[in-house]
């Protein structure tokens, strides 16, 4: 199998366009996933009987194959980007909900009690004490969800919104490996860069974790 | 919508659809064959590696990052690439599915081994067990629940992804999805998708049941 290096400069525009297209599907999916997962997880954390139901439901969503998921949505949302985004959102839920619940569970009861003792209302305690303390575990989930979504976008190329996945279909139909290699490499690179970016965001958002290296390791181990 | 569901129900229940070389029964068996062989091959490759990394503690960095890499690798791209490199054979299907399953099993096996309490290992050494005996008689049994979780996750992903076999012109339930997409036959596409989803759920439940059976005597915390 030979790579034609000349293909790359000739198709720089196309690669840039497809990368942007790829992100336009993956990023809204993760954001939408977070928007749904956070309240669900808070509910599952606070109301014990709901916990098993919420976690079980998100697990079942994960069992449905991605291609099948996009196809099952077709009658509802049609051949649109919405189908791809909704399908990916459903996938992010299993990781995001589980990690957020685990993160909230791991918040020391004393931190919550101290906040309540000072007369802070429950919602404010949640926003200013519990969620920030749970952030490392939540962010671990966001990282996994992001990497997974970026990889799965290519499956949506069957319905025409696959971003870099279009390069796979293109190479396959013309029996020409170079675009396929470019597509795989760019997807991996995109996932890697997004992951690194999220690590940076987390570092910026959690100044209290930048203590001694020993504290950091133990916190990171908990987050993982 | 209701019309579509009615058509789907009759597609799924018609006797003609279930028999013959193009029938659902044949496709399910093909799908199971790809999935089982791929998961088995992945387990044969991944379990020793995961156990070795967990037991020696060397290469932990690899085990942790491998899972991220595995999640980022687009399976459709991989199957296309192996197909273009090797031509028409069933290899691309197996290579892609094994590549999908190996990181999951390695990471979970390693995580299971890493979660074994060091004091338990010390105790085992204290009563005179050697390295290999500690691995087989203490670490492995304790790590088994997490290892099974990894195998279960990998199986679900492999069953779900085995639809790609049809992408490189082989059988399995993906046949209905891809043929249906090509023929603009939504009922056939949905039928295939529903069958794959059901198969994935059934495989997950079956492995879950097996795990519970294996750990029947264990305290709940170890399951």
Coordinates of C-alpha atoms in Angstrom, one line a residue:
Chain A
X1 CA 0.0 0.0 0.0
X2 CA 1.5 3.3 -1.1
X3 CA 0.8 6.7 0.3
X4 CA 0.8 9.5 -2.3
X5 CA 2.2 12.4 -0.4
X6 CA 1.3 14.8 -3.2
X7 CA -2.4 14.2 -2.3
X8 CA -2.0 16.1 1.0
X9 CA -1.1 19.6 -0.2
X10 CA -3.6 19.3 -3.0
X11 CA -6.4 18.5 -0.6
X12 CA -5.5 20.8 2.3
X13 CA -8.7 22.8 1.8
X14 CA -10.9 19.7 1.8
X15 CA -9.2 18.4 4.9
X16 CA -9.7 21.7 6.7
X17 CA -13.4 21.8 5.7
X18 CA -14.0 18.2 6.8
X19 CA -12.2 18.8 10.1
X20 CA -14.5 21.8 10.8
X21 CA -17.4 19.7 9.8
X22 CA -16.3 16.9 12.1
X23 CA -16.1 19.3 15.0
X24 CA -19.5 20.8 14.2
X25 CA -21.0 17.4 14.9
X26 CA -18.8 16.2 17.8
X27 CA -18.7 19.3 19.9
X28 CA -22.5 20.0 20.1
X29 CA -23.0 16.4 20.9
X30 CA -20.8 16.5 24.0
X31 CA -22.2 19.9 25.1
X32 CA -25.7 18.6 24.7
X33 CA -24.7 15.4 26.5
X34 CA -23.4 17.5 29.4
X35 CA -26.6 19.6 29.5
X36 CA -28.7 16.5 29.9
X37 CA -26.3 14.5 32.1
X38 CA -25.7 17.1 34.8
X39 CA -29.3 17.5 36.0
X40 CA -29.9 13.7 35.6
X41 CA -26.8 12.9 37.6
X42 CA -27.7 15.4 40.4
X43 CA -31.2 13.8 40.5
X44 CA -29.7 10.3 40.7
X45 CA -27.3 11.5 43.4
X46 CA -30.0 13.1 45.5
X47 CA -32.9 10.8 45.0
X48 CA -31.6 7.3 45.8
X49 CA -34.5 5.3 44.2
X50 CA -33.9 7.0 40.9
X51 CA -30.2 6.1 40.8
X52 CA -30.4 2.5 39.5
X53 CA -33.0 3.6 36.9
X54 CA -31.0 6.5 35.5
X55 CA -27.7 4.6 35.4
X56 CA -29.4 1.5 33.8
X57 CA -31.2 3.6 31.2
X58 CA -27.9 5.2 30.1
X59 CA -26.2 1.8 30.0
X60 CA -28.9 0.5 27.6
X61 CA -28.4 3.4 25.3
X62 CA -24.8 2.4 25.0
X63 CA -25.6 -1.1 24.0
X64 CA -27.4 0.0 20.8
X65 CA -24.8 0.0 17.9
X66 CA -23.9 3.4 16.6
X67 CA -24.8 2.8 13.0
X68 CA -28.1 1.3 14.2
X69 CA -28.7 4.3 16.4
X70 CA -28.3 6.8 13.5
X71 CA -30.6 4.6 11.4
X72 CA -33.2 4.3 14.1
X73 CA -33.3 8.1 14.3
X74 CA -33.8 8.5 10.6
X75 CA -37.6 8.4 10.6
X76 CA -37.7 11.0 13.3
X77 CA -35.0 13.5 12.3
X78 CA -34.3 12.5 8.7
X79 CA -31.0 12.8 6.8
X80 CA -29.8 15.8 8.8
X81 CA -26.9 16.7 11.1
X82 CA -29.4 16.6 13.9
X83 CA -29.5 12.8 13.5
X84 CA -25.8 12.5 13.9
X85 CA -25.7 14.9 16.9
X86 CA -28.6 13.2 18.8
X87 CA -27.1 9.7 18.2
X88 CA -23.7 10.8 19.5
X89 CA -25.3 12.7 22.5
X90 CA -27.0 9.4 23.5
X91 CA -23.6 7.7 23.6
X92 CA -21.9 10.4 25.7
X93 CA -24.7 10.0 28.3
X94 CA -23.4 6.7 29.7
X95 CA -20.0 8.1 30.5
X96 CA -21.1 11.5 31.6
X97 CA -24.0 10.4 33.9
X98 CA -21.9 7.7 35.6
X99 CA -18.9 9.9 36.2
X100 CA -20.9 12.9 37.4
X101 CA -22.8 10.6 39.9
X102 CA -19.5 9.1 41.1
X103 CA -17.9 12.5 41.3
X104 CA -20.8 13.9 43.5
X105 CA -20.7 10.7 45.6
X106 CA -17.0 11.3 46.3
X107 CA -17.5 14.8 47.7
X108 CA -16.7 14.7 51.4
X109 CA -19.9 15.0 53.5
X110 CA -18.1 17.5 55.7
X111 CA -17.7 20.0 52.9
X112 CA -21.4 19.9 52.2
X113 CA -22.3 20.1 55.9
X114 CA -20.0 23.0 56.5
X115 CA -21.6 24.9 53.6
X116 CA -25.1 24.1 55.0
X117 CA -24.0 25.2 58.5
X118 CA -23.1 28.6 57.1
X119 CA -26.6 28.9 55.9
X120 CA -26.0 28.4 52.2
X121 CA -29.1 27.2 50.2
X122 CA -28.9 23.7 48.7
X123 CA -28.7 24.9 45.1
X124 CA -25.9 27.2 45.9
X125 CA -24.1 24.5 47.8
X126 CA -24.4 22.3 44.7
X127 CA -23.1 25.0 42.4
X128 CA -20.3 26.4 44.5
X129 CA -19.2 23.5 46.6
X130 CA -20.3 20.1 45.3
X131 CA -19.9 20.5 41.6
X132 CA -16.4 22.2 41.8
X133 CA -15.2 19.4 44.1
X134 CA -16.6 16.8 41.8
X135 CA -15.0 18.5 38.7
X136 CA -11.9 16.2 38.3
X137 CA -14.1 13.1 38.0
X138 CA -16.7 14.8 35.8
X139 CA -13.9 16.1 33.6
X140 CA -12.5 12.6 33.3
X141 CA -15.9 11.6 31.9
X142 CA -16.0 14.6 29.5
X143 CA -12.6 13.6 28.2
X144 CA -13.7 10.0 27.4
X145 CA -17.0 11.3 25.9
X146 CA -15.2 13.7 23.7
X147 CA -12.6 11.2 22.4
X148 CA -15.4 8.7 21.8
X149 CA -17.6 11.2 20.0
X150 CA -14.8 12.3 17.7
X151 CA -14.1 8.8 16.7
X152 CA -17.7 7.9 16.2
X153 CA -18.6 10.9 14.0
X154 CA -17.2 8.9 11.0
X155 CA -19.9 6.3 11.4
X156 CA -22.4 9.1 10.4
X157 CA -20.8 9.2 7.0
X158 CA -23.4 6.7 5.9
X159 CA -26.0 9.4 6.4
X160 CA -23.8 12.0 4.8
X161 CA -22.6 13.8 8.0
X162 CA -19.5 11.9 8.8
X163 CA -16.9 14.8 8.7
X164 CA -13.5 13.2 8.2
X165 CA -15.4 9.9 7.7
X166 CA -16.2 11.1 4.2
X167 CA -12.6 10.4 3.4
X168 CA -13.1 6.7 4.2
X169 CA -16.1 6.4 1.9
X170 CA -14.2 8.3 -0.8
X171 CA -11.1 6.2 -0.6
X172 CA -13.1 3.0 -0.4
X173 CA -15.2 3.7 -3.4
X174 CA -12.2 4.7 -5.6
X175 CA -10.0 1.9 -4.2
X176 CA -7.5 4.6 -3.1
X177 CA -5.9 4.3 0.3
X178 CA -4.3 7.8 0.7
X179 CA -7.5 9.7 1.8
X180 CA -8.4 6.8 4.2
X181 CA -5.0 7.1 5.9
X182 CA -5.4 10.9 6.0
X183 CA -8.8 10.4 7.6
X184 CA -7.6 8.0 10.2
X185 CA -4.6 10.1 11.1
X186 CA -6.6 13.3 11.3
X187 CA -9.3 11.7 13.5
X188 CA -6.7 10.4 15.9
X189 CA -4.9 13.8 15.9
X190 CA -8.2 15.7 16.5
X191 CA -9.1 13.4 19.4
X192 CA -5.6 13.8 20.9
X193 CA -5.7 17.6 20.6
X194 CA -9.2 17.8 22.1
X195 CA -8.1 15.6 25.0
X196 CA -5.1 17.8 25.7
X197 CA -7.3 20.9 25.5
X198 CA -9.7 19.5 28.1
X199 CA -6.8 18.7 30.4
X200 CA -5.7 22.3 30.2
X201 CA -9.2 23.6 30.9
X202 CA -9.4 21.3 33.9
X203 CA -6.1 22.6 35.2
X204 CA -7.3 26.2 34.8
X205 CA -10.6 25.4 36.5
X206 CA -9.2 23.7 39.6
X207 CA -6.5 25.9 41.0
X208 CA -6.9 24.2 44.4
X209 CA -5.5 21.0 43.0
X210 CA -2.2 22.5 42.0
X211 CA -0.7 21.6 45.4
X212 CA 2.2 19.4 46.1
X213 CA 2.9 16.7 43.5
X214 CA 1.9 14.1 46.0
X215 CA -1.5 15.6 46.5
X216 CA -1.9 15.8 42.8
X217 CA -1.1 12.1 42.2
X218 CA -3.6 11.0 44.9
X219 CA -6.3 13.3 43.5
X220 CA -5.6 12.2 39.9
X221 CA -5.8 8.6 41.0
X222 CA -9.2 9.2 42.5
X223 CA -10.3 11.0 39.3
X224 CA -9.2 8.1 37.1
Chain B
X1 CA -44.6 6.4 11.6
X2 CA -47.2 3.9 12.7
X3 CA -47.2 2.5 9.2
X4 CA -43.5 2.1 9.4
X5 CA -43.7 0.2 12.7
X6 CA -46.3 -2.1 11.2
X7 CA -44.1 -2.8 8.2
X8 CA -41.2 -3.4 10.5
X9 CA -43.1 -5.8 12.6
X10 CA -44.2 -7.8 9.6
X11 CA -40.7 -7.8 8.2
X12 CA -39.3 -9.1 11.5
X13 CA -42.0 -11.8 11.8
X14 CA -42.5 -13.1 8.3
X15 CA -41.3 -16.7 8.0
X16 CA -39.9 -16.2 4.5
X17 CA -37.5 -13.5 6.0
X18 CA -36.1 -15.9 8.5
X19 CA -35.1 -18.9 6.3
X20 CA -32.7 -19.4 3.4
X21 CA -29.1 -18.3 2.8
X22 CA -30.2 -14.6 2.9
X23 CA -32.5 -15.1 5.8
X24 CA -32.3 -13.6 9.3
X25 CA -31.3 -16.9 10.9
X26 CA -28.3 -17.2 8.6
X27 CA -27.3 -13.5 9.1
X28 CA -27.6 -13.8 12.9
X29 CA -25.3 -16.9 12.9
X30 CA -22.8 -15.1 10.6
X31 CA -22.9 -12.1 12.9
X32 CA -22.3 -14.3 16.0
X33 CA -19.4 -16.0 14.3
X34 CA -17.6 -12.7 13.5
X35 CA -18.3 -11.4 17.0
X36 CA -17.3 -14.5 19.0
X37 CA -14.2 -15.3 17.0
X38 CA -13.0 -11.6 17.2
X39 CA -13.7 -11.4 21.0
X40 CA -12.0 -14.7 21.6
X41 CA -8.9 -13.6 19.6
X42 CA -8.9 -10.3 21.4
X43 CA -9.1 -12.0 24.8
X44 CA -6.2 -14.4 23.8
X45 CA -4.1 -11.4 22.9
X46 CA -5.1 -8.9 25.6
X47 CA -5.5 -11.0 28.8
X48 CA -1.8 -12.1 29.0
X49 CA -0.7 -8.6 28.3
X50 CA -3.0 -7.1 30.9
X51 CA -2.1 -9.7 33.5
X52 CA 1.6 -9.1 32.9
X53 CA 1.4 -5.4 33.1
X54 CA -0.7 -5.6 36.3
X55 CA 1.5 -8.2 37.9
X56 CA 4.8 -6.6 37.2
X57 CA 3.6 -3.0 37.3
X58 CA 5.7 -2.3 34.2
X59 CA 4.1 -0.6 31.3
X60 CA 1.2 0.8 33.3
X61 CA 1.5 4.0 31.3
X62 CA 0.9 2.0 28.1
X63 CA -2.1 0.3 29.5
X64 CA -3.7 3.6 30.6
X65 CA -3.1 5.4 27.3
X66 CA -4.0 2.5 25.1
X67 CA -7.6 2.8 26.1
X68 CA -7.7 6.4 25.0
X69 CA -6.0 5.5 21.7
X70 CA -8.5 2.6 21.2
X71 CA -11.5 4.9 21.7
X72 CA -10.1 7.4 19.3
X73 CA -9.3 4.9 16.5
X74 CA -12.2 5.1 13.9
X75 CA -13.2 1.5 13.1
X76 CA -14.7 2.4 9.8
X77 CA -11.4 3.9 8.7
X78 CA -9.5 0.9 9.9
X79 CA -11.7 -1.7 8.1
X80 CA -11.4 0.4 4.9
X81 CA -7.7 0.6 5.2
X82 CA -7.1 -3.1 5.8
X83 CA -9.5 -3.9 3.0
X84 CA -7.6 -1.7 0.6
X85 CA -4.3 -3.1 1.7
X86 CA -5.2 -6.8 1.7
X87 CA -8.0 -7.1 -0.8
X88 CA -11.3 -9.0 -0.5
X89 CA -11.0 -11.4 2.4
X90 CA -12.6 -11.6 5.9
X91 CA -9.3 -10.3 7.4
X92 CA -10.3 -6.6 7.5
X93 CA -13.4 -7.5 9.6
X94 CA -11.4 -9.5 12.1
X95 CA -8.5 -7.0 12.3
X96 CA -10.8 -4.1 13.0
X97 CA -12.9 -5.9 15.6
X98 CA -9.9 -7.3 17.4
X99 CA -8.3 -3.8 17.4
X100 CA -11.5 -2.5 18.9
X101 CA -11.6 -5.1 21.7
X102 CA -8.0 -5.5 22.7
X103 CA -7.5 -2.0 24.4
X104 CA -10.7 -2.4 26.4
X105 CA -9.7 -5.9 27.8
X106 CA -6.1 -4.8 28.5
X107 CA -7.2 -1.7 30.4
X108 CA -9.8 -3.5 32.5
X109 CA -7.5 -6.4 33.2
X110 CA -4.8 -4.0 34.3
X111 CA -7.3 -2.0 36.4
X112 CA -8.5 -5.2 38.1
X113 CA -4.9 -6.2 38.9
X114 CA -4.0 -2.8 40.1
X115 CA -7.0 -2.7 42.4
X116 CA -5.8 -5.8 44.3
X117 CA -4.9 -4.7 47.9
X118 CA -1.0 -4.7 48.2
X119 CA -1.4 -6.0 51.7
X120 CA -3.2 -9.1 50.4
X121 CA -0.3 -9.7 48.0
X122 CA 2.2 -9.2 50.8
X123 CA 0.3 -11.7 52.9
X124 CA 0.4 -14.2 50.1
X125 CA 4.2 -13.8 49.8
X126 CA 4.4 -14.0 53.6
X127 CA 2.8 -17.4 53.7
X128 CA 5.4 -18.5 51.1
X129 CA 3.7 -18.2 47.7
X130 CA 6.0 -17.5 44.8
X131 CA 5.5 -14.8 42.2
X132 CA 3.6 -17.0 39.7
X133 CA 1.5 -18.5 42.5
X134 CA 0.6 -15.1 43.8
X135 CA -0.5 -14.2 40.2
X136 CA -2.7 -17.3 39.7
X137 CA -4.0 -18.0 43.1
X138 CA -4.4 -14.5 44.6
X139 CA -4.3 -11.7 42.1
X140 CA -6.2 -13.3 39.2
X141 CA -9.2 -14.5 41.3
X142 CA -9.5 -11.1 43.0
X143 CA -9.2 -9.2 39.7
X144 CA -11.6 -11.5 37.8
X145 CA -14.8 -9.4 38.3
X146 CA -13.2 -6.3 36.7
X147 CA -11.6 -8.5 34.0
X148 CA -15.1 -9.9 33.2
X149 CA -16.4 -6.3 33.0
X150 CA -13.8 -5.6 30.4
X151 CA -14.7 -8.7 28.4
X152 CA -18.4 -7.8 28.6
X153 CA -17.8 -4.2 27.4
X154 CA -15.6 -5.5 24.6
X155 CA -18.2 -8.1 23.5
X156 CA -21.0 -5.5 23.3
X157 CA -18.8 -3.1 21.3
X158 CA -17.8 -6.0 18.9
X159 CA -21.4 -7.2 18.4
X160 CA -22.5 -3.6 17.7
X161 CA -19.6 -2.9 15.3
X162 CA -19.7 -6.3 13.4
X163 CA -22.1 -4.5 11.1
X164 CA -19.0 -3.3 9.3
X165 CA -18.5 -6.8 7.8
X166 CA -21.2 -5.9 5.4
X167 CA -19.4 -2.7 4.5
X168 CA -16.6 -4.8 3.0
X169 CA -19.1 -7.1 1.3
X170 CA -19.5 -9.9 3.9
X171 CA -22.5 -11.2 5.7
X172 CA -23.9 -10.6 9.1
X173 CA -26.8 -8.4 10.2
X174 CA -25.1 -5.3 8.7
X175 CA -26.1 -6.7 5.3
X176 CA -29.7 -5.5 5.9
X177 CA -28.5 -2.1 7.1
X178 CA -26.2 -1.5 4.1
X179 CA -28.5 -3.1 1.5
X180 CA -31.4 -1.2 2.8
X181 CA -29.5 2.1 2.7
X182 CA -28.5 1.4 -0.9
X183 CA -32.1 0.4 -1.9
X184 CA -33.7 3.2 0.1
X185 CA -35.6 0.5 1.9
X186 CA -36.0 2.0 5.4
X187 CA -37.9 -1.0 6.8
X188 CA -35.0 -3.3 6.0
X189 CA -32.5 -0.9 7.5
X190 CA -34.5 -0.6 10.7
X191 CA -35.0 -4.4 10.8
X192 CA -31.2 -4.9 10.7
X193 CA -30.6 -2.2 13.3
X194 CA -33.2 -3.6 15.7
X195 CA -31.7 -7.1 15.4
X196 CA -28.2 -5.9 16.1
X197 CA -29.3 -4.0 19.1
X198 CA -31.2 -7.0 20.4
X199 CA -28.2 -9.3 19.9
X200 CA -25.9 -6.8 21.7
X201 CA -28.3 -6.6 24.7
X202 CA -28.7 -10.4 24.8
X203 CA -24.9 -10.9 24.7
X204 CA -24.4 -8.4 27.5
X205 CA -27.1 -10.0 29.6
X206 CA -25.7 -13.5 28.9
X207 CA -22.2 -12.5 30.0
X208 CA -23.7 -10.7 33.0
X209 CA -25.5 -13.9 34.0
X210 CA -22.3 -15.9 33.6
X211 CA -20.4 -13.4 35.8
X212 CA -23.0 -13.7 38.5
X213 CA -22.8 -17.5 38.3
X214 CA -19.1 -17.4 38.6
X215 CA -19.0 -15.2 41.6
X216 CA -22.0 -16.6 43.4
X217 CA -20.1 -17.3 46.6
X218 CA -18.4 -14.0 46.7
X219 CA -19.4 -11.0 48.9
X220 CA -21.4 -8.5 47.0
X221 CA -18.6 -5.9 47.0
X222 CA -16.4 -8.2 44.8
X223 CA -19.0 -8.5 42.0

